[in-house]
Short mmCIF file of C-alpha atoms and ligand atoms in Angstrom, two decimals:
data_model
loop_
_atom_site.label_atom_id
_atom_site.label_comp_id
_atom_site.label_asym_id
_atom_site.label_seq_id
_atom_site.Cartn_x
_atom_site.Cartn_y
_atom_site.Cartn_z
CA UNK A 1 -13.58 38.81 95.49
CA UNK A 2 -13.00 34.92 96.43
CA UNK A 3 -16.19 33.17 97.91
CA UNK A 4 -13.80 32.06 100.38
CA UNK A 5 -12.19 35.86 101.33
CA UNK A 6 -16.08 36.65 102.23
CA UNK A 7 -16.72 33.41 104.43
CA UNK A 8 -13.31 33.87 106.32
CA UNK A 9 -14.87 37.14 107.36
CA UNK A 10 -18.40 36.10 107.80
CA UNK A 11 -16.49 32.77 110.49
CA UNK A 12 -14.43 35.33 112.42
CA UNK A 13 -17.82 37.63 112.89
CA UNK A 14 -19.23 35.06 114.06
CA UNK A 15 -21.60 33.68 111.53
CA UNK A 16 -22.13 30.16 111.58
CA UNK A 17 -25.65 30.06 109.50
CA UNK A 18 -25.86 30.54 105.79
CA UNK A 19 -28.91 29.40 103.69
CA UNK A 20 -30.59 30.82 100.50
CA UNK A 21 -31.41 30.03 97.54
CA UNK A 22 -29.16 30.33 94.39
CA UNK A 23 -28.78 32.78 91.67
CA UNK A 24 -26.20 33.35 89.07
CA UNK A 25 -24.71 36.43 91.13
CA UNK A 26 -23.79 34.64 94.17
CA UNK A 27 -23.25 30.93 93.14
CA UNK A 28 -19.63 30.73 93.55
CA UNK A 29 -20.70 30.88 97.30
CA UNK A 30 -23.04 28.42 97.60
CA UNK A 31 -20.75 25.97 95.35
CA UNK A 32 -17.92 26.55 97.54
CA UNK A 33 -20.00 25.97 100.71
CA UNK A 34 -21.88 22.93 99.12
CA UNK A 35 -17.61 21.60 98.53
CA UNK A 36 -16.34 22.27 101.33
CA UNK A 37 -15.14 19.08 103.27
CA UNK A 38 -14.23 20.66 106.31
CA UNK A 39 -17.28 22.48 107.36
CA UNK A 40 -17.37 25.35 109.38
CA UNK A 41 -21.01 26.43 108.23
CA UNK A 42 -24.27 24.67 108.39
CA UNK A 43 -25.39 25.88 105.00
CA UNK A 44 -28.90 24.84 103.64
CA UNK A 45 -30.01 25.67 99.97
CA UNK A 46 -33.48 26.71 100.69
CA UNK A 47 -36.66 25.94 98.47
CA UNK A 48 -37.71 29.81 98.53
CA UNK A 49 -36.76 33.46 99.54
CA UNK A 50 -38.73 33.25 102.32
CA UNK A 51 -38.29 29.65 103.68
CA UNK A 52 -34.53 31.06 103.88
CA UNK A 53 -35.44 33.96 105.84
CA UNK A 54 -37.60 32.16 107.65
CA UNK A 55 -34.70 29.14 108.52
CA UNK A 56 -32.21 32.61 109.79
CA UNK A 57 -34.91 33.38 112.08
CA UNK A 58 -35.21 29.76 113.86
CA UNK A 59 -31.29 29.75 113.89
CA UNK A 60 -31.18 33.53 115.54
CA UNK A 61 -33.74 32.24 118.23
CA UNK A 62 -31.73 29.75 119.54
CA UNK A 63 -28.21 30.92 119.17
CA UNK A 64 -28.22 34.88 119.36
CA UNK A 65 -26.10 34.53 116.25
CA UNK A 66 -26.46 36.31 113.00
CA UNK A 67 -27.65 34.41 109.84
CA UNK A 68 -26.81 35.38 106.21
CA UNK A 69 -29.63 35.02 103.98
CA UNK A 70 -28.72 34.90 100.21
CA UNK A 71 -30.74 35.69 97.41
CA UNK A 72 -31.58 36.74 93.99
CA UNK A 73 -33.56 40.34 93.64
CA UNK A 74 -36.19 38.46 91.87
CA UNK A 75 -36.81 36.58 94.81
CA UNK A 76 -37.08 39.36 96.93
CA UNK A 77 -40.96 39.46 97.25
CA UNK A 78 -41.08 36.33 98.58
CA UNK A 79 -38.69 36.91 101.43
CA UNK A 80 -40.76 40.14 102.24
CA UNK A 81 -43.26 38.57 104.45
CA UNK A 82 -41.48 37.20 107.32
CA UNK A 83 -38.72 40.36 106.32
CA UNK A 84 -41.01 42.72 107.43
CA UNK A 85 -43.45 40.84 109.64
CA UNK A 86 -41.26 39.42 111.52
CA UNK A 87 -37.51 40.80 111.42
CA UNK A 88 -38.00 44.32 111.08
CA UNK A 89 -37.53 46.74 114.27
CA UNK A 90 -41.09 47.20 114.45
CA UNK A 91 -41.56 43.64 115.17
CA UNK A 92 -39.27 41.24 116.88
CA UNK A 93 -35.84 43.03 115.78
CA UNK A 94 -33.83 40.30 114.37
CA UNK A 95 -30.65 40.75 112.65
CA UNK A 96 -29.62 39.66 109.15
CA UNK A 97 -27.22 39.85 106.65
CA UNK A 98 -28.71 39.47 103.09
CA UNK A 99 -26.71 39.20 99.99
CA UNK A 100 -29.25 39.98 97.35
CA UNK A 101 -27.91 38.82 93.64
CA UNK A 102 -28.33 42.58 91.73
CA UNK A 103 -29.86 41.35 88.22
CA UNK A 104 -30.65 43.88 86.17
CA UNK A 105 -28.77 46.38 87.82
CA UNK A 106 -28.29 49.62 86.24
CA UNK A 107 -25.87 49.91 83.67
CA UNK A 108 -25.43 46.26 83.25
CA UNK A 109 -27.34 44.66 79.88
CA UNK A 110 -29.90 41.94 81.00
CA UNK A 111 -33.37 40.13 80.34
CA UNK A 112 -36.70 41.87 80.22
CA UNK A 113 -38.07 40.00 83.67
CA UNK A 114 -35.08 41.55 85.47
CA UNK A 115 -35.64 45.27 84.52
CA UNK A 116 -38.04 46.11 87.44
CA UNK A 117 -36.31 44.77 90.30
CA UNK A 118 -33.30 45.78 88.96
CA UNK A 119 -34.32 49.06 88.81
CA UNK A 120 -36.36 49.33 91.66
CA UNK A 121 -34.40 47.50 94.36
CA UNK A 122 -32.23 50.25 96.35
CA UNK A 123 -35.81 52.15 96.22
CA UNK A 124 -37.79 49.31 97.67
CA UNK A 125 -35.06 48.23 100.89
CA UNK A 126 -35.29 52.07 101.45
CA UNK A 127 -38.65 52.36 101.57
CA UNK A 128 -38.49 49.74 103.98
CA UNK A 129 -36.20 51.24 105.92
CA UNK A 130 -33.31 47.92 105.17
CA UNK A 131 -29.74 49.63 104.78
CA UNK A 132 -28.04 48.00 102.00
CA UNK A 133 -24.59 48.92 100.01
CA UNK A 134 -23.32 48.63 96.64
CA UNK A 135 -20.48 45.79 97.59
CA UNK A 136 -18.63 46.46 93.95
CA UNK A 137 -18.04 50.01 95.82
CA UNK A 138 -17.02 48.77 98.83
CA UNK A 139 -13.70 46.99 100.15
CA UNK A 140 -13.62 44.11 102.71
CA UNK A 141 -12.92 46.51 105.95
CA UNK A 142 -15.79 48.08 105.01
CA UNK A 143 -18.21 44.59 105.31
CA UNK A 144 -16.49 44.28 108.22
CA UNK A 145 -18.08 47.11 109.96
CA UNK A 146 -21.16 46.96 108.39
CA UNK A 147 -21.42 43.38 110.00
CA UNK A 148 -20.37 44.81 113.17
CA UNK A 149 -23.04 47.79 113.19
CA UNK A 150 -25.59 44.98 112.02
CA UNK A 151 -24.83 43.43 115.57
CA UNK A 152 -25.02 46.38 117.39
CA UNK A 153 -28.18 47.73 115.76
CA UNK A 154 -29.69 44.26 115.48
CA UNK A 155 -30.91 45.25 112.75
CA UNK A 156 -31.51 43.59 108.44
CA UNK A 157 -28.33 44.79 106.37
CA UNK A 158 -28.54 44.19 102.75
CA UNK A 159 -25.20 43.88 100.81
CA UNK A 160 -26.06 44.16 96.89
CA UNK A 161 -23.83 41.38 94.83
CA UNK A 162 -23.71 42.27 90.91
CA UNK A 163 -22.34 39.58 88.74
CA UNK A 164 -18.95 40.87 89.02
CA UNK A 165 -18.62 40.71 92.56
CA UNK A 166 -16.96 36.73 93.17
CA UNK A 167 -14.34 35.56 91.23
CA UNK A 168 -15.54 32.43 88.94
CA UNK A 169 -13.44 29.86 89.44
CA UNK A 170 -14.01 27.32 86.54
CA UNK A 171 -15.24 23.86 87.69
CA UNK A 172 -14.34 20.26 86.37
CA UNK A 173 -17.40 19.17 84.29
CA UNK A 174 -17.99 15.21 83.46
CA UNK A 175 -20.85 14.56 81.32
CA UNK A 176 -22.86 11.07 82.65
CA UNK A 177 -23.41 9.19 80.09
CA UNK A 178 -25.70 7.09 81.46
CA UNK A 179 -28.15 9.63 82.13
CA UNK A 180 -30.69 11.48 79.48
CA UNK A 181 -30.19 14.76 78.22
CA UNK A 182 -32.41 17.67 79.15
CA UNK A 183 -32.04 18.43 75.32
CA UNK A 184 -32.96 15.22 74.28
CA UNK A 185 -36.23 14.71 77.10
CA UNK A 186 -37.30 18.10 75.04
CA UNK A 187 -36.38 16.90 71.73
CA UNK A 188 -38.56 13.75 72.91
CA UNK A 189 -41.89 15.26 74.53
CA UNK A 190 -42.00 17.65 71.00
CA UNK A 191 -41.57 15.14 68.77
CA UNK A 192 -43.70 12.16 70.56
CA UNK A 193 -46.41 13.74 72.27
CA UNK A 194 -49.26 13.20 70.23
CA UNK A 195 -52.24 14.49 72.07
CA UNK A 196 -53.48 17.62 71.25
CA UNK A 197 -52.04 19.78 74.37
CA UNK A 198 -51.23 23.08 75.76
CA UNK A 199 -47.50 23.36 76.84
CA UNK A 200 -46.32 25.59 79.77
CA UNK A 201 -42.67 25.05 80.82
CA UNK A 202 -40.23 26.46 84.01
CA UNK A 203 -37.48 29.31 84.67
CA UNK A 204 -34.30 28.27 84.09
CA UNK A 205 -33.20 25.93 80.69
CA UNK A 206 -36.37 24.39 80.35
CA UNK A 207 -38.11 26.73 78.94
CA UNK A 208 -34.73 27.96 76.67
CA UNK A 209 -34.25 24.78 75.28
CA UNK A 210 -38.36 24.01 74.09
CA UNK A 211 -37.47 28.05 72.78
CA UNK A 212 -34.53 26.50 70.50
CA UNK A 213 -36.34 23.52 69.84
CA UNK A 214 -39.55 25.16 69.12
CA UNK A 215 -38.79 27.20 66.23
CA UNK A 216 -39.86 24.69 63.30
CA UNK A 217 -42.59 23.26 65.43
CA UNK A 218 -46.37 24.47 66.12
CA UNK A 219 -46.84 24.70 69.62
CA UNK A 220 -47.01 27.92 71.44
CA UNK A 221 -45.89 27.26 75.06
CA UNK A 222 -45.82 29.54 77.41
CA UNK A 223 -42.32 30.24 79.10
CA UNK A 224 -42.41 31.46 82.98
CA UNK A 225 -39.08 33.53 82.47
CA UNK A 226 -40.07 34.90 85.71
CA UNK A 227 -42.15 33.93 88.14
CA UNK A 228 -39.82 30.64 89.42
CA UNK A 229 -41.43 27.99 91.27
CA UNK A 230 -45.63 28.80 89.86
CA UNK A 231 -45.06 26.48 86.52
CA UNK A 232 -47.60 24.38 88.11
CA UNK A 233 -50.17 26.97 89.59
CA UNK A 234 -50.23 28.40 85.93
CA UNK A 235 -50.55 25.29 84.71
CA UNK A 236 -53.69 24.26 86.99
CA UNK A 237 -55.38 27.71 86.46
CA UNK A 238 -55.30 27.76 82.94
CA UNK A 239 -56.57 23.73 83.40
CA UNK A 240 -59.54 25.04 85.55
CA UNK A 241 -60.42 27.75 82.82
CA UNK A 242 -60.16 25.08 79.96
CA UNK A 243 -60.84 21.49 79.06
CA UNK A 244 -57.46 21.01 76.95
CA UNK A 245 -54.75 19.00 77.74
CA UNK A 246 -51.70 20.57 79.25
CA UNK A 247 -48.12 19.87 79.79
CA UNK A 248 -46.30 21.26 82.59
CA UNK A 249 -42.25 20.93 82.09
CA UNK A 250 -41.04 21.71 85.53
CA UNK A 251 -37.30 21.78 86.73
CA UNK A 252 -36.53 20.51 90.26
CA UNK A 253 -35.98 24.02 91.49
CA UNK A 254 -38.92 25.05 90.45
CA UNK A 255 -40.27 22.04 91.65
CA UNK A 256 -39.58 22.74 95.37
CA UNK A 257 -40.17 26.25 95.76
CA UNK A 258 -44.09 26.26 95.49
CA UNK A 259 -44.91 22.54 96.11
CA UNK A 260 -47.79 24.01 97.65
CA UNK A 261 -49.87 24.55 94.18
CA UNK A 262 -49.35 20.60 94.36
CA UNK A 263 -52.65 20.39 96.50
CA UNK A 264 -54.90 22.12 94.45
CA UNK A 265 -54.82 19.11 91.66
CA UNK A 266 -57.88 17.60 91.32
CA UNK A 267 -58.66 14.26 89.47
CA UNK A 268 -60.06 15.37 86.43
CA UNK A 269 -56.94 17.59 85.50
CA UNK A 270 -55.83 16.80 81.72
CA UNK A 271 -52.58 17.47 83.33
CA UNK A 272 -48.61 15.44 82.02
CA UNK A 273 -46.33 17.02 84.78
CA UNK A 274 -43.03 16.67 83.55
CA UNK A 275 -40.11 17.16 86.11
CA UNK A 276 -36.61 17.34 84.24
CA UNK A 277 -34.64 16.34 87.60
CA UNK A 278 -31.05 17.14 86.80
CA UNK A 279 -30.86 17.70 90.80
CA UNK A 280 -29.03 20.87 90.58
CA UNK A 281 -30.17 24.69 90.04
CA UNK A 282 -28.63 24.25 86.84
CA UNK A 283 -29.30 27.63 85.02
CA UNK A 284 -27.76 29.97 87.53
CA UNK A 285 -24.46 28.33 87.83
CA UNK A 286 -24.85 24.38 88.50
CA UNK A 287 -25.45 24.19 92.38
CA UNK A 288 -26.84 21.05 93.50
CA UNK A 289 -29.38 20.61 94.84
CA UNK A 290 -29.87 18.00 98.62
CA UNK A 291 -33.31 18.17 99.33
CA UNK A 292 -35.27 14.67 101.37
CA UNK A 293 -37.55 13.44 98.78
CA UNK A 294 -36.74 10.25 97.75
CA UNK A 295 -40.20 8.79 96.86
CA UNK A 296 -41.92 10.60 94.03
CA UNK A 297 -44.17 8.03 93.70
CA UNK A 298 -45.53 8.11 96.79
CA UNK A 299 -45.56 12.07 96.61
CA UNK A 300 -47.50 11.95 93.59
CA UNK A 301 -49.97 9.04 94.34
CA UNK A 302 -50.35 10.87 97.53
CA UNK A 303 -51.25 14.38 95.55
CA UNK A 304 -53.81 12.63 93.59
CA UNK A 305 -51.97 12.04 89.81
CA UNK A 306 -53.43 9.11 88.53
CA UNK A 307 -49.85 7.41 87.00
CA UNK A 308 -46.45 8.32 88.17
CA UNK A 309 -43.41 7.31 85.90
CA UNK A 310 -39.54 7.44 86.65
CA UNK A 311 -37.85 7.58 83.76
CA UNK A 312 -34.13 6.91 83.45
CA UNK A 313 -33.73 5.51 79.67
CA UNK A 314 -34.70 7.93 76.42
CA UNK A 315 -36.28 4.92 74.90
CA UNK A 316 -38.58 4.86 77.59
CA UNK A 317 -39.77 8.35 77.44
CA UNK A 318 -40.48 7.67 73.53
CA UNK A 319 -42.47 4.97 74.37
CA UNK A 320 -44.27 6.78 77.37
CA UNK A 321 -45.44 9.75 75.43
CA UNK A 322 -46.43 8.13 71.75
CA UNK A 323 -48.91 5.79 74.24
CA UNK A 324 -49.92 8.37 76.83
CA UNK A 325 -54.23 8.06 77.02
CA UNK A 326 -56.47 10.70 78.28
CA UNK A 327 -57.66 8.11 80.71
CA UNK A 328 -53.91 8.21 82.26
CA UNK A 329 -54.08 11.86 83.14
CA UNK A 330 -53.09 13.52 85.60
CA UNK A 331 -49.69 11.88 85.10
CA UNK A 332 -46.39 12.44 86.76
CA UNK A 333 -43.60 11.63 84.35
CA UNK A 334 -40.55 12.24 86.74
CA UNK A 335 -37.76 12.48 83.96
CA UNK A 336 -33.70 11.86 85.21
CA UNK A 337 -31.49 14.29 83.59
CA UNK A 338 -28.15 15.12 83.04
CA UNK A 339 -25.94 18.64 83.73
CA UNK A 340 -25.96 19.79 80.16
CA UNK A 341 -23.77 22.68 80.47
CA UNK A 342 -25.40 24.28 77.56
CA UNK A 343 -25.53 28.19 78.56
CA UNK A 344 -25.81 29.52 74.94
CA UNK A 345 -29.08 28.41 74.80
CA UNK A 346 -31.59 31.22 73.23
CA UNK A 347 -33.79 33.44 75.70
CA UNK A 348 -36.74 35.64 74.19
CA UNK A 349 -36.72 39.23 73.54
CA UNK A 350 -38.80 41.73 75.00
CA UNK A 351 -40.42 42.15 71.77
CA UNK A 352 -41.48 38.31 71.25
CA UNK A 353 -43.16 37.91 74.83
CA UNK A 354 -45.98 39.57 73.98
CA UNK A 355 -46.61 37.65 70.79
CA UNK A 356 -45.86 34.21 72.87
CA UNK A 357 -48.44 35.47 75.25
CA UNK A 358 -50.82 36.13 72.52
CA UNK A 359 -49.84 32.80 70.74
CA UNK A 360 -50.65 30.61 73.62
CA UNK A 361 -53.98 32.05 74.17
CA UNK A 362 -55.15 31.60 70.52
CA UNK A 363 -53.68 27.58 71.14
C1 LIG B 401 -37.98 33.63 92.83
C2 LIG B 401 -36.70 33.35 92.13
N1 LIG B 401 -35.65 32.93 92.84
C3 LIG B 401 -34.48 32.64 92.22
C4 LIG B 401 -34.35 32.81 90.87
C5 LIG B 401 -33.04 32.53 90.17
N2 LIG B 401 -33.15 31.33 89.35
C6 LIG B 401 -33.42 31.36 88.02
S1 LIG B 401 -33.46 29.86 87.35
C7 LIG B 401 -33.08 29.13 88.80
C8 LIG B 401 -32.85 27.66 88.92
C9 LIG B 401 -34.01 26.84 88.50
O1 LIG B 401 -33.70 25.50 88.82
P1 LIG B 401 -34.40 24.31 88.08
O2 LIG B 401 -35.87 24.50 88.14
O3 LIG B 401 -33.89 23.05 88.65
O4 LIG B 401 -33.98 24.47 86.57
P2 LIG B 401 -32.50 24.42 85.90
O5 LIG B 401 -31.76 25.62 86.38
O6 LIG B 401 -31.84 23.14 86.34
O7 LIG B 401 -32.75 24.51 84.44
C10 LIG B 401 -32.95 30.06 89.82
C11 LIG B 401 -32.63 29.75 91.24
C12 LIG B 401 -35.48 33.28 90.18
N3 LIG B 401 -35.48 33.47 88.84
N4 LIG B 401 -36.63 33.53 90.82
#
């Protein structure tokens, strides 16, 4: 189905608030809403599951209107909370449409982190008691009414999106030259980084490109392939266990969707956070990203890192990392990347995440 054939349908029911945040199931949507000139939705790409729940809510309260909520399954627990403890019809009884991105649905080859949910998904929205339907088996009429009884019932309706539900529509793609390579920030921080440290990177191609790159090296990061948005509360736990070093690659999405475990740094953290900005969920389908912070450094000072460094030139980040001291640390090196559009990058197997876990440990 067209993106657009589902918004036409979602404007004349009504719905006027979309937010979520993107996954590679739904983000023809969220690309054609973040296009759009003429705008008939206010559409917000949320930092987390439940922060987009949480925004439908505040929208219901004032307008009595529906909100659509999307999502990826792997987000779901943390859109549970204010799901259940606030919208369900044992509490206040507010209505939502979610479109839930169906990784690892049956039947359909994926990655090891997407087997549970995948599995597990039209077992958990039963169990609590959220309707949901299978929208590869279902035609447009039928949304239709299912919107309609949503209203009447006032109740959460999940609509399950597989990957084969929106048609792609290919997009125009312009390298900028000016700006550094994700590949090449990676190539950089392997190659220059002399200290001795412990190397945990983000969901998304972060942690597939230090996999590609990695293979002749020595390190043994450890790649959240779940888990989106705790890169840096892994990070700072395994910091407060140990005296080593560590380097934290974060993406921007990741970034923003727990900038909570940003308060729990503490001075004497061994810490190089590394944010490869690209400004755009980039794994799941290049959807920008169009969220207020504009001064890292103050963000950072503020957080307590010692240095913070915006880097916009690869010579720069050489020069960064072959000097960094242990006196500089806890440094934010806030990296500017480019849109790679490099999707064949490698992933590990189910059988090598065991040995990665092991690896890292032994470090
Ligand atoms: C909790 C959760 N929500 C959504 C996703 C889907 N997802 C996987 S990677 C990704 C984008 C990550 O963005 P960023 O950190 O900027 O890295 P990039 O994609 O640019 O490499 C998203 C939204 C997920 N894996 N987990």
């Amino acid at each position: 189905m067209l993106a657009s054939k589902l918004l036409d349908l979602f404007y004349k029911k009504d719905i006027r608030f979309i937010t979520g945040v993107p996954d590679s199931c739904t983000s023809e949507l969220s690309k054609y809403l973040l296009n759009r000139k003429n705008k008939k939705f206010t559409h917000l790409i949320a930092p987390n599951e439940g922060t987009a729940v949480s925004l439908g809510i505040g929208h219901y309260l004032t307008t009595n209107k529906i909100p659509c909520i999307y999502l990826q399954n792997s987000g779901f627990g943390n859109a549970t909370d204010p799901l259940t403890n606030l919208c369900h019809k044992y509490v206040y009884d507010i209505p939502l449409i979610l479109l839930i991105g169906w990784r690892g649905k049956p039947g359909i080859k994926d990655e090891p982190q997407h087997i549970i949910q995948g599995s597990t998904i039209r077992k958990t929205l039963n169990n609590y008691k959220i309707p949901y339907y299978d929208t590869n088996k279902i035609s447009i009429n039928k949304i239709s009414n299912i919107i309609d009884l949503t209203k009447k019932k006032n109740q959460i309706t999940a609509l399950l999106i597989d990957k084969n539900f929106f048609d792609k529509k290919k997009s125009k793609f312009k390298k900028n030259r000016n700006k550094i390579n994700r590949s090449d920030a990676i190539n950089s921080l392997l190659k220059n980084l002399k200290m001795n440290c412990k190397l945990i990177s983000s969901t998304g191609f972060n942690s597939r490109e230090i996999l590609l790159q990695n293979h002749l090296k020595d390190k043994s990061p450890f790649y959240l392939i779940g888990g989106m948005g705790h890169t840096l509360a892994v990070t700072l736990g395994s910091l407060n266990s140990e005296n080593k070093c560590h380097v934290c690659v974060d993406g921007d999405g990741s970034f923003y969707m727990h900038q909570g475990s940003f308060s729990l740094l503490k001075k004497e953290h061994k810490l190089i956070y590394c944010l490869l900005d690209n400004s755009s969920h980039e794994s799941v389908g290049e959807v920008n990203l169009n969220y207020s912070i504009t001064n890292f450094k103050d963000f950072a000072k503020s957080v307590g890192f010692k240095r913070y460094i915006k880097i916009t030139r690869l010579n720069k980040l050489n020069s960064c990392l072959r000097n960094l001291k242990k006196n500089n640390l806890p440094i934010f090196i806030h990296v500017i990347t480019n849109i790679e559009r490099n999707a064949n990058l490698p992933r590990p197997s189910v059988k090598e995440l065991k040995k990665i876990k092991q690896d890292f440990m032994n470090e």
